[in-house]
Coordinates of C-alpha atoms in Angstrom, one line a residue:
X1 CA 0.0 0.0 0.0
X2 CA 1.4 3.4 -0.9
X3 CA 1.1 6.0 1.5
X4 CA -1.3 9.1 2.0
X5 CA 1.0 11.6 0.6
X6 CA -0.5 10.4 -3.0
X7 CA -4.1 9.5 -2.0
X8 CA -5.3 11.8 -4.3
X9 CA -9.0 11.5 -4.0
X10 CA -8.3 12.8 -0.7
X11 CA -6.9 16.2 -1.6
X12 CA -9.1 19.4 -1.4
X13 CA -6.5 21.9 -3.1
X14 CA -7.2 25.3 -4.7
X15 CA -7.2 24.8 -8.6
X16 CA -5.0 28.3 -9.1
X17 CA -1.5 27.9 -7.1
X18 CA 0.5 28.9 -9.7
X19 CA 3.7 28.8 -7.4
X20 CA 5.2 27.4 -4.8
X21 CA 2.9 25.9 -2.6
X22 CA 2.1 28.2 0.5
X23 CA 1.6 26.1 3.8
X24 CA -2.1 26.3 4.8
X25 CA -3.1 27.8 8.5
X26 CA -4.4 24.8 10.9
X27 CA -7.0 23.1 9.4
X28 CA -8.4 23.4 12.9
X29 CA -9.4 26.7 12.2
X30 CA -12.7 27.7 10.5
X31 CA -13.5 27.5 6.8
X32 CA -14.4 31.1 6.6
X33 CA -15.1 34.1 9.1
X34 CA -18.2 36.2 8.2
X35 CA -17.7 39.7 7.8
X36 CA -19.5 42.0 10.7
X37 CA -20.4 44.9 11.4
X38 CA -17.0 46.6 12.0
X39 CA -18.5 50.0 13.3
X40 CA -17.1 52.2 10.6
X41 CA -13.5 51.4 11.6
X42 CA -12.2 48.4 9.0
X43 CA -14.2 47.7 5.7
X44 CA -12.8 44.1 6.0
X45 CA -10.9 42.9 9.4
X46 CA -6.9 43.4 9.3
X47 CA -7.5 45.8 6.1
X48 CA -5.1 48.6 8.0
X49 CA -2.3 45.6 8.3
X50 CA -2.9 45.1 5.0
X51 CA -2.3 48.9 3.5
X52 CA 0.2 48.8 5.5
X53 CA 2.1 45.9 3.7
X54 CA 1.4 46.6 0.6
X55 CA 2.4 50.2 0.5
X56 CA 5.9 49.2 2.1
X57 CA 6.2 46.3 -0.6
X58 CA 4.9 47.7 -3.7
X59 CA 4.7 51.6 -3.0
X60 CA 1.1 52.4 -3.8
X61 CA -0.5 54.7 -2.3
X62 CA -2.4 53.9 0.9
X63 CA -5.3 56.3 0.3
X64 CA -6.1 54.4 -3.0
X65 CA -5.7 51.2 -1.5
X66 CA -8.1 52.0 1.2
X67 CA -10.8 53.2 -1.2
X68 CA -10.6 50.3 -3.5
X69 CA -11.0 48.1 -0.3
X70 CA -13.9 49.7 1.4
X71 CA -15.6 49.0 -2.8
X72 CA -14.7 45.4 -2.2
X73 CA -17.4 43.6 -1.5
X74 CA -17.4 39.8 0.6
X75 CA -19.5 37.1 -1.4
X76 CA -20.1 34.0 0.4
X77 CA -20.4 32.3 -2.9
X78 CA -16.9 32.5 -3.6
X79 CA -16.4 30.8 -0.1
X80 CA -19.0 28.2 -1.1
X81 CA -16.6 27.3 -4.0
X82 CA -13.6 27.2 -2.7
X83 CA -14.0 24.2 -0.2
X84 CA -15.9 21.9 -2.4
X85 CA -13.1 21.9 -5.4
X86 CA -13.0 20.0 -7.9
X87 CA -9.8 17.8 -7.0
X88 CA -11.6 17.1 -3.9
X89 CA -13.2 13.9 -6.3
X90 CA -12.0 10.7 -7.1
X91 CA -10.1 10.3 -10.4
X92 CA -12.6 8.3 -11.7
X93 CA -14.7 11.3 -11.1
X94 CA -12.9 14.0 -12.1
X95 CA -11.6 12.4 -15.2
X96 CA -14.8 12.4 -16.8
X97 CA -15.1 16.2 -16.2
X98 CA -12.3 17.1 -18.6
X99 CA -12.2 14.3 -21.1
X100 CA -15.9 14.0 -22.8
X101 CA -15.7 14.0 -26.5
X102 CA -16.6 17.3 -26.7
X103 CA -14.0 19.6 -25.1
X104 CA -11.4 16.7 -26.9
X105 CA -13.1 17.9 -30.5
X106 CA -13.1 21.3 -29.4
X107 CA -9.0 21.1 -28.7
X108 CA -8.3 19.5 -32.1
X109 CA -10.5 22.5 -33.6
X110 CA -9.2 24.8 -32.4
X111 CA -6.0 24.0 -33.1
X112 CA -7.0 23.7 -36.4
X113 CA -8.0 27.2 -36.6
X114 CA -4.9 28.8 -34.3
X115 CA -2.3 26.5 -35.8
X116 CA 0.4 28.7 -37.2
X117 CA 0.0 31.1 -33.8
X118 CA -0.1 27.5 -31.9
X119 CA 2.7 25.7 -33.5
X120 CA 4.8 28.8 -33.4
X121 CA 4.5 28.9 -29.4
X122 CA 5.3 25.4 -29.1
X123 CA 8.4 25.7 -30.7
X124 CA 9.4 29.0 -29.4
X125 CA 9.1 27.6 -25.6
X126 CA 9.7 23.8 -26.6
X127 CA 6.4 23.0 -25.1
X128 CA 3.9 20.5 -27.3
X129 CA 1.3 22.3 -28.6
X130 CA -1.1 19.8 -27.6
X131 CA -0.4 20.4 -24.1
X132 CA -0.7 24.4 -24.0
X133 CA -4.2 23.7 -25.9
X134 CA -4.9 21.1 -22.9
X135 CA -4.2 23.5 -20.4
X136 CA -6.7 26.6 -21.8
X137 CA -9.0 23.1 -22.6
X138 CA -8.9 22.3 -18.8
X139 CA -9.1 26.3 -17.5
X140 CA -11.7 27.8 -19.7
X141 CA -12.6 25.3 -22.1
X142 CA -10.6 27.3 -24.7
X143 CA -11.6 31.0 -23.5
X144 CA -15.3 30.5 -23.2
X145 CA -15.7 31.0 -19.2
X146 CA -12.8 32.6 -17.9
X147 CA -14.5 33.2 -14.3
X148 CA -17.9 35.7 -13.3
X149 CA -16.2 37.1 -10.3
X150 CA -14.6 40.4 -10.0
X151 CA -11.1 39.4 -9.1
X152 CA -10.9 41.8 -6.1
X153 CA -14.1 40.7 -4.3
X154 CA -12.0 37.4 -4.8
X155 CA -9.3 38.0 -3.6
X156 CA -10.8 39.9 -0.9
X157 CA -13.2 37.3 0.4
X158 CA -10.6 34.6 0.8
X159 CA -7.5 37.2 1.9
X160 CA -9.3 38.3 4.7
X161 CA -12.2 35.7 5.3
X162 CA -10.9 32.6 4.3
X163 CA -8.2 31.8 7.9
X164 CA -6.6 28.3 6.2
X165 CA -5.1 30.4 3.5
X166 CA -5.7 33.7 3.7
X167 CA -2.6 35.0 4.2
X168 CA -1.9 33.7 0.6
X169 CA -4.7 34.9 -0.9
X170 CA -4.0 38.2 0.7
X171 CA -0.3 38.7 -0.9
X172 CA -1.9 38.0 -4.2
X173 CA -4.6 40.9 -3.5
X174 CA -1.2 42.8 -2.7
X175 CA -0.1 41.5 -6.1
X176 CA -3.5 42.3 -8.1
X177 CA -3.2 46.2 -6.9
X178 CA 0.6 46.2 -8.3
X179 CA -0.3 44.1 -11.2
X180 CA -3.5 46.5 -12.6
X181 CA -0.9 49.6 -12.1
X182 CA 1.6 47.8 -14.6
X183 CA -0.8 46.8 -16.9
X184 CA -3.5 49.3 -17.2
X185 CA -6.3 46.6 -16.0
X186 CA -8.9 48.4 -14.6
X187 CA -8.7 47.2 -11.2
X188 CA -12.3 47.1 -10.1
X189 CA -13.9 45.5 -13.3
X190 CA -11.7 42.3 -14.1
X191 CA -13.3 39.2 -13.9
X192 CA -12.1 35.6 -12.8
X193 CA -12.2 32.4 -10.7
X194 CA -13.8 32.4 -7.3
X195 CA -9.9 32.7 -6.5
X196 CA -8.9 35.4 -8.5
X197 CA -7.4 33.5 -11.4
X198 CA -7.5 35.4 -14.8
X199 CA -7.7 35.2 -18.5
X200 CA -7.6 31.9 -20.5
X201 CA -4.5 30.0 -18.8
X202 CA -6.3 31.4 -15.1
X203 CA -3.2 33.2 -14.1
X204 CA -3.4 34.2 -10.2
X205 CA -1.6 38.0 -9.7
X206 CA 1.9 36.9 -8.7
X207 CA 2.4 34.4 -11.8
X208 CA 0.7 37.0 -14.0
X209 CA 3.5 39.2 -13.3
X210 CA 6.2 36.5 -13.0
X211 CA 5.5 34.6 -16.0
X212 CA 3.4 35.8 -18.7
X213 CA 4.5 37.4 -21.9
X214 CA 4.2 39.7 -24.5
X215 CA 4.4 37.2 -27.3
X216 CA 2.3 39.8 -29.8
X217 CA 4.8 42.5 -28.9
X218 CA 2.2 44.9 -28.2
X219 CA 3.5 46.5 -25.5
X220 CA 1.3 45.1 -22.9
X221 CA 0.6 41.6 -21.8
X222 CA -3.1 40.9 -22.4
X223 CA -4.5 37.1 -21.2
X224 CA -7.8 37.8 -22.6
X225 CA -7.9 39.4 -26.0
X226 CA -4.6 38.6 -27.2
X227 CA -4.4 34.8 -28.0
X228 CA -0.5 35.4 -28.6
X229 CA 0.2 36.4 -24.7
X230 CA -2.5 33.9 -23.6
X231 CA -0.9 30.9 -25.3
X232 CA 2.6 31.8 -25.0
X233 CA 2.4 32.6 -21.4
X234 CA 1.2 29.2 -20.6
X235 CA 4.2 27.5 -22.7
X236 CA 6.4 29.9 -20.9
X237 CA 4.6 29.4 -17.6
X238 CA 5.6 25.5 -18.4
X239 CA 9.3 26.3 -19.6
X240 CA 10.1 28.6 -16.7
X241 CA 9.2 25.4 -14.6
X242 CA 11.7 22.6 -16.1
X243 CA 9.5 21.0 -19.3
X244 CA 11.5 18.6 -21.2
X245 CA 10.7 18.6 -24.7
X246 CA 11.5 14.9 -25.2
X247 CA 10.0 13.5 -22.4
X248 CA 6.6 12.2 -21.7
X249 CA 4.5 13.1 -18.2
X250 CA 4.2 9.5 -16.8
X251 CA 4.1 6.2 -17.7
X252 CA 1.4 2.9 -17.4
X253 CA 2.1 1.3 -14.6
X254 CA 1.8 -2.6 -15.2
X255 CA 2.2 -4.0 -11.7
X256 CA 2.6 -2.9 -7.8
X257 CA 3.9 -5.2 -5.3
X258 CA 1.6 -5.3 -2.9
X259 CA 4.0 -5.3 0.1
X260 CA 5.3 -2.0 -1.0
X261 CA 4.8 0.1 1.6
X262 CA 6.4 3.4 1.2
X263 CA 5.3 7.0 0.7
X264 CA 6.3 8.6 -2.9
X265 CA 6.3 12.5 -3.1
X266 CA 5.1 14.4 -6.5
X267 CA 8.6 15.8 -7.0
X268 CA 10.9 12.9 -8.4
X269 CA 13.1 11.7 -6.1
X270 CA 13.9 8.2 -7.4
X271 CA 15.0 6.9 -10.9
X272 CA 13.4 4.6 -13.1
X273 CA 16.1 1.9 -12.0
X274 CA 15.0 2.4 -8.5
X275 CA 11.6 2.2 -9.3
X276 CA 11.8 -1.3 -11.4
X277 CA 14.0 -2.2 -8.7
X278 CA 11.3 -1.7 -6.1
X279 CA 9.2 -4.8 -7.6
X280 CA 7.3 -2.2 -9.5
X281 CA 6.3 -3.2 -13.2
X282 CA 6.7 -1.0 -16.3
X283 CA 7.8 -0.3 -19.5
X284 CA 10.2 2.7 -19.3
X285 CA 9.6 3.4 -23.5
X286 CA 13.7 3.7 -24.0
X287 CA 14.2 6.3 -21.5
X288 CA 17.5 5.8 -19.8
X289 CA 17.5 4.2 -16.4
X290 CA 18.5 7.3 -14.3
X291 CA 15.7 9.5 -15.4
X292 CA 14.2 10.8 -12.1
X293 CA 10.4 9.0 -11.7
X294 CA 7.9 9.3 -8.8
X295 CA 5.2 6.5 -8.1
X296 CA 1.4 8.3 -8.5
X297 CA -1.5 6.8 -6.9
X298 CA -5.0 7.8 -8.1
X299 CA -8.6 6.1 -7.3
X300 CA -9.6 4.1 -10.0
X301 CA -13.7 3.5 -10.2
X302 CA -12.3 -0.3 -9.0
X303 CA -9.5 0.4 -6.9
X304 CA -6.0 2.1 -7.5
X305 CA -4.6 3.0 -10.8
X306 CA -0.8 3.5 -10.9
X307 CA 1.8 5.7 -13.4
X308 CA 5.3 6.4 -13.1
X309 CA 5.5 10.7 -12.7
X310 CA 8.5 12.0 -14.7
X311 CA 9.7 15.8 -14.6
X312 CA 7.0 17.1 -16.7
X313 CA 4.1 15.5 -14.4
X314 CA 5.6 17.3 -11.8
X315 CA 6.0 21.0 -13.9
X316 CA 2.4 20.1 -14.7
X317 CA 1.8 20.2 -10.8
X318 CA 3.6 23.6 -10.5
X319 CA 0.7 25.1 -12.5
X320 CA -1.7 23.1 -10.3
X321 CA -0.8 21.2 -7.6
X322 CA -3.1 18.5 -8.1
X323 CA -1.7 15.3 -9.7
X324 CA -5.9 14.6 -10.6
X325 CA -5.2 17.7 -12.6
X326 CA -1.8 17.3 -14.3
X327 CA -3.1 13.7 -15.4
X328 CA -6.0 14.9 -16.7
X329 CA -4.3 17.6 -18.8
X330 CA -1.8 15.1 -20.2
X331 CA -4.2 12.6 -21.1
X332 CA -6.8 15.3 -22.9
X333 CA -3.4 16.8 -25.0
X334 CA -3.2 12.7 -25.7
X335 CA -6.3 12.7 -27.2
X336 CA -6.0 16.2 -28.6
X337 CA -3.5 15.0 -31.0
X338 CA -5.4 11.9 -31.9
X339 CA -8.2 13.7 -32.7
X340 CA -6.3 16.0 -34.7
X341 CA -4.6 13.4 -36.9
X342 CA -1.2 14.8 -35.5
X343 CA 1.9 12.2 -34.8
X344 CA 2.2 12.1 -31.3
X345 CA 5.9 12.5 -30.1
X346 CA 7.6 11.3 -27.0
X347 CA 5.4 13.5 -24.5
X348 CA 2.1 11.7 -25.6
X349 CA 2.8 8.5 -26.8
X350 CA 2.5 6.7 -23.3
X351 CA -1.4 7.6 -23.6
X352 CA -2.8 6.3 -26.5
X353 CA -5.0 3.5 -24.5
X354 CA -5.4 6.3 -21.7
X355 CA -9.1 6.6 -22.6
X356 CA -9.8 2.8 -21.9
X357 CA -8.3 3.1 -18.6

């Protein structure tokens, strides 16, 4: 039996961590703390410590700030949302979500439509196009609901009424105010996730700024209108983290010893070699026998279902944390390419029979 670090089922973990992840308050705390009535002083409670920070950090001015906070408005909604995720399923109930038919047409089509803009991202960040499509496919089902939410009720709700992470949530309010000053977004109108993630890829503030591009060279870095920055910032996003061009996600997994009894973290920290050497059954498709490999777990609809996690399952996880995710997005860019009569290369190959899994 493999140990609860890869129970995945399990995990309940915010669908827009974009970075590192941020260690969550104790879980011993309450999901959210209502606003009250704060008696003219606060608009939201620890707002001051928060002005505070955020002028010292990123030198905006604290007049402003207050302003656009006392507009911000708590929705219980977004709370709502946030603790019933979708990686909170099974795999054999999220996998469904992302892999029907017709978001795997809808990739192939679009690509068909983008494919000199796509192919041209995918070699300028040695990403496969197939897998930047996934990611948008997964997101926003290709741009067509990129979130209802204004991004600073967002960020406000969960920064200052969410306790088990609002401190994260809170720095990437800090980042949103620093982010709408560099890009002209008008701060009080953008629209996102329940979490604040924006545009097709769902950046959160901090990545936005960190990672995407100006890939139309337009002077600005637009992740709604301009499919250029959208696309390439996602490749980039991906690149930045470690992809390997010539290297699939993961790998079938034939057979587990059942006496193996051991905990495997997402980050590779074996080898291949190790791995086989463990009892554990698979076909390592010519890679060479000291490529770092990780064991996955996920809940099968009749009991566990096994890969092998390479480097690029693990970059997949630094977009989202969840391996339900990262395996779902590798096995829709699979079937992407399928659909799209394109020759699937070392990243994919290892999932043409994903869908009768």
């Amino acid at each position: 039996m493999i140990g609860p670090a890869l129970l995945v089922g399990a995990l309940l973990l915010g669908p827009w961590v974009f970075g590192a992840p941020v260690s969550a308050q104790s879980t011993a705390a309450p999901a959210s703390a209502e606003p009250t009535d704060s008696g003219g002083a606060e608009p939201h409670p620890g707002a001051e410590a928060f002005v505070d920070r955020v002028v010292a950090e990123h030198g905006l001015d604290a007049d402003y700030v207050r302003a656009v906070l006392g507009r911000a408005e708590y929705q219980q909604a977004i709370i709502d949302a946030i603790t019933r995720p979708a990686e909170g399923k099974p795999w054999h109930e999220y996998r469904p979500i992302f892999l029907g038919e017709t978001r795997i047409r809808a990739g192939a089509e679009y690509w068909d439509e983008h494919r000199e803009l796509v192919d041209r991202v995918a070699e300028r960040f040695g990403v496969p196009a197939p897998f930047v499509l996934a990611i948008i496919g997964v997101e926003t089902n290709y741009g067509t609901i990129t979130g209802s939410y204004r991004v600073l009720d967002a960020l406000a709700t969960l920064g200052f009424y969410y306790p088990r992470r609002g401190a994260f949530f809170a720095r990437e309010l800090g980042e949103y105010f620093r982010l709408a000053e560099e890009e002209g977004l008008p701060l009080e109108e953008v629209r996102g996730s329940y979490a604040g993630a924006m545009g097709l890829g769902q950046f959160i503030p901090s990545s936005y700024r960190a990672y995407a591009v100006d890939f139309d060279e337009s002077g600005s870095r637009d992740l709604w209108q301009s499919l250029p920055d959208a696309l390439g910032s996602v490749a980039n996003y991906l690149h930045v983290h470690g992809w390997r061009p010539d290297e699939p996600t993961a790998l079938p997994v034939e057979a587990v010893p059942a006496a193996l009894d051991r905990e495997f973290p997402i980050k590779p920290a074996d080898t291949l070699d190790g791995l086989a050497a463990l009892g554990i059954e698979f076909d390592a498709g010519g890679l060479a026998g000291d490529t770092p490999a990780t064991l996955i777990e996920l809940e099968g609809e009749t009991g566990p279902e096994y890969w092998i996690g390479l480097t690029n399952f693990y970059v997949m996880t630094r977009y989202n944390r969840s391996p339900l995710y990262a395996m779902a997005v590798s096995q829709l860019a699979a079937a992407i390419a399928s659909e799209a009569g394109v020759e699937q290369g070392p990243s994919l190959a290892t999932y043409a029979g994903a869908a009768g899994r």
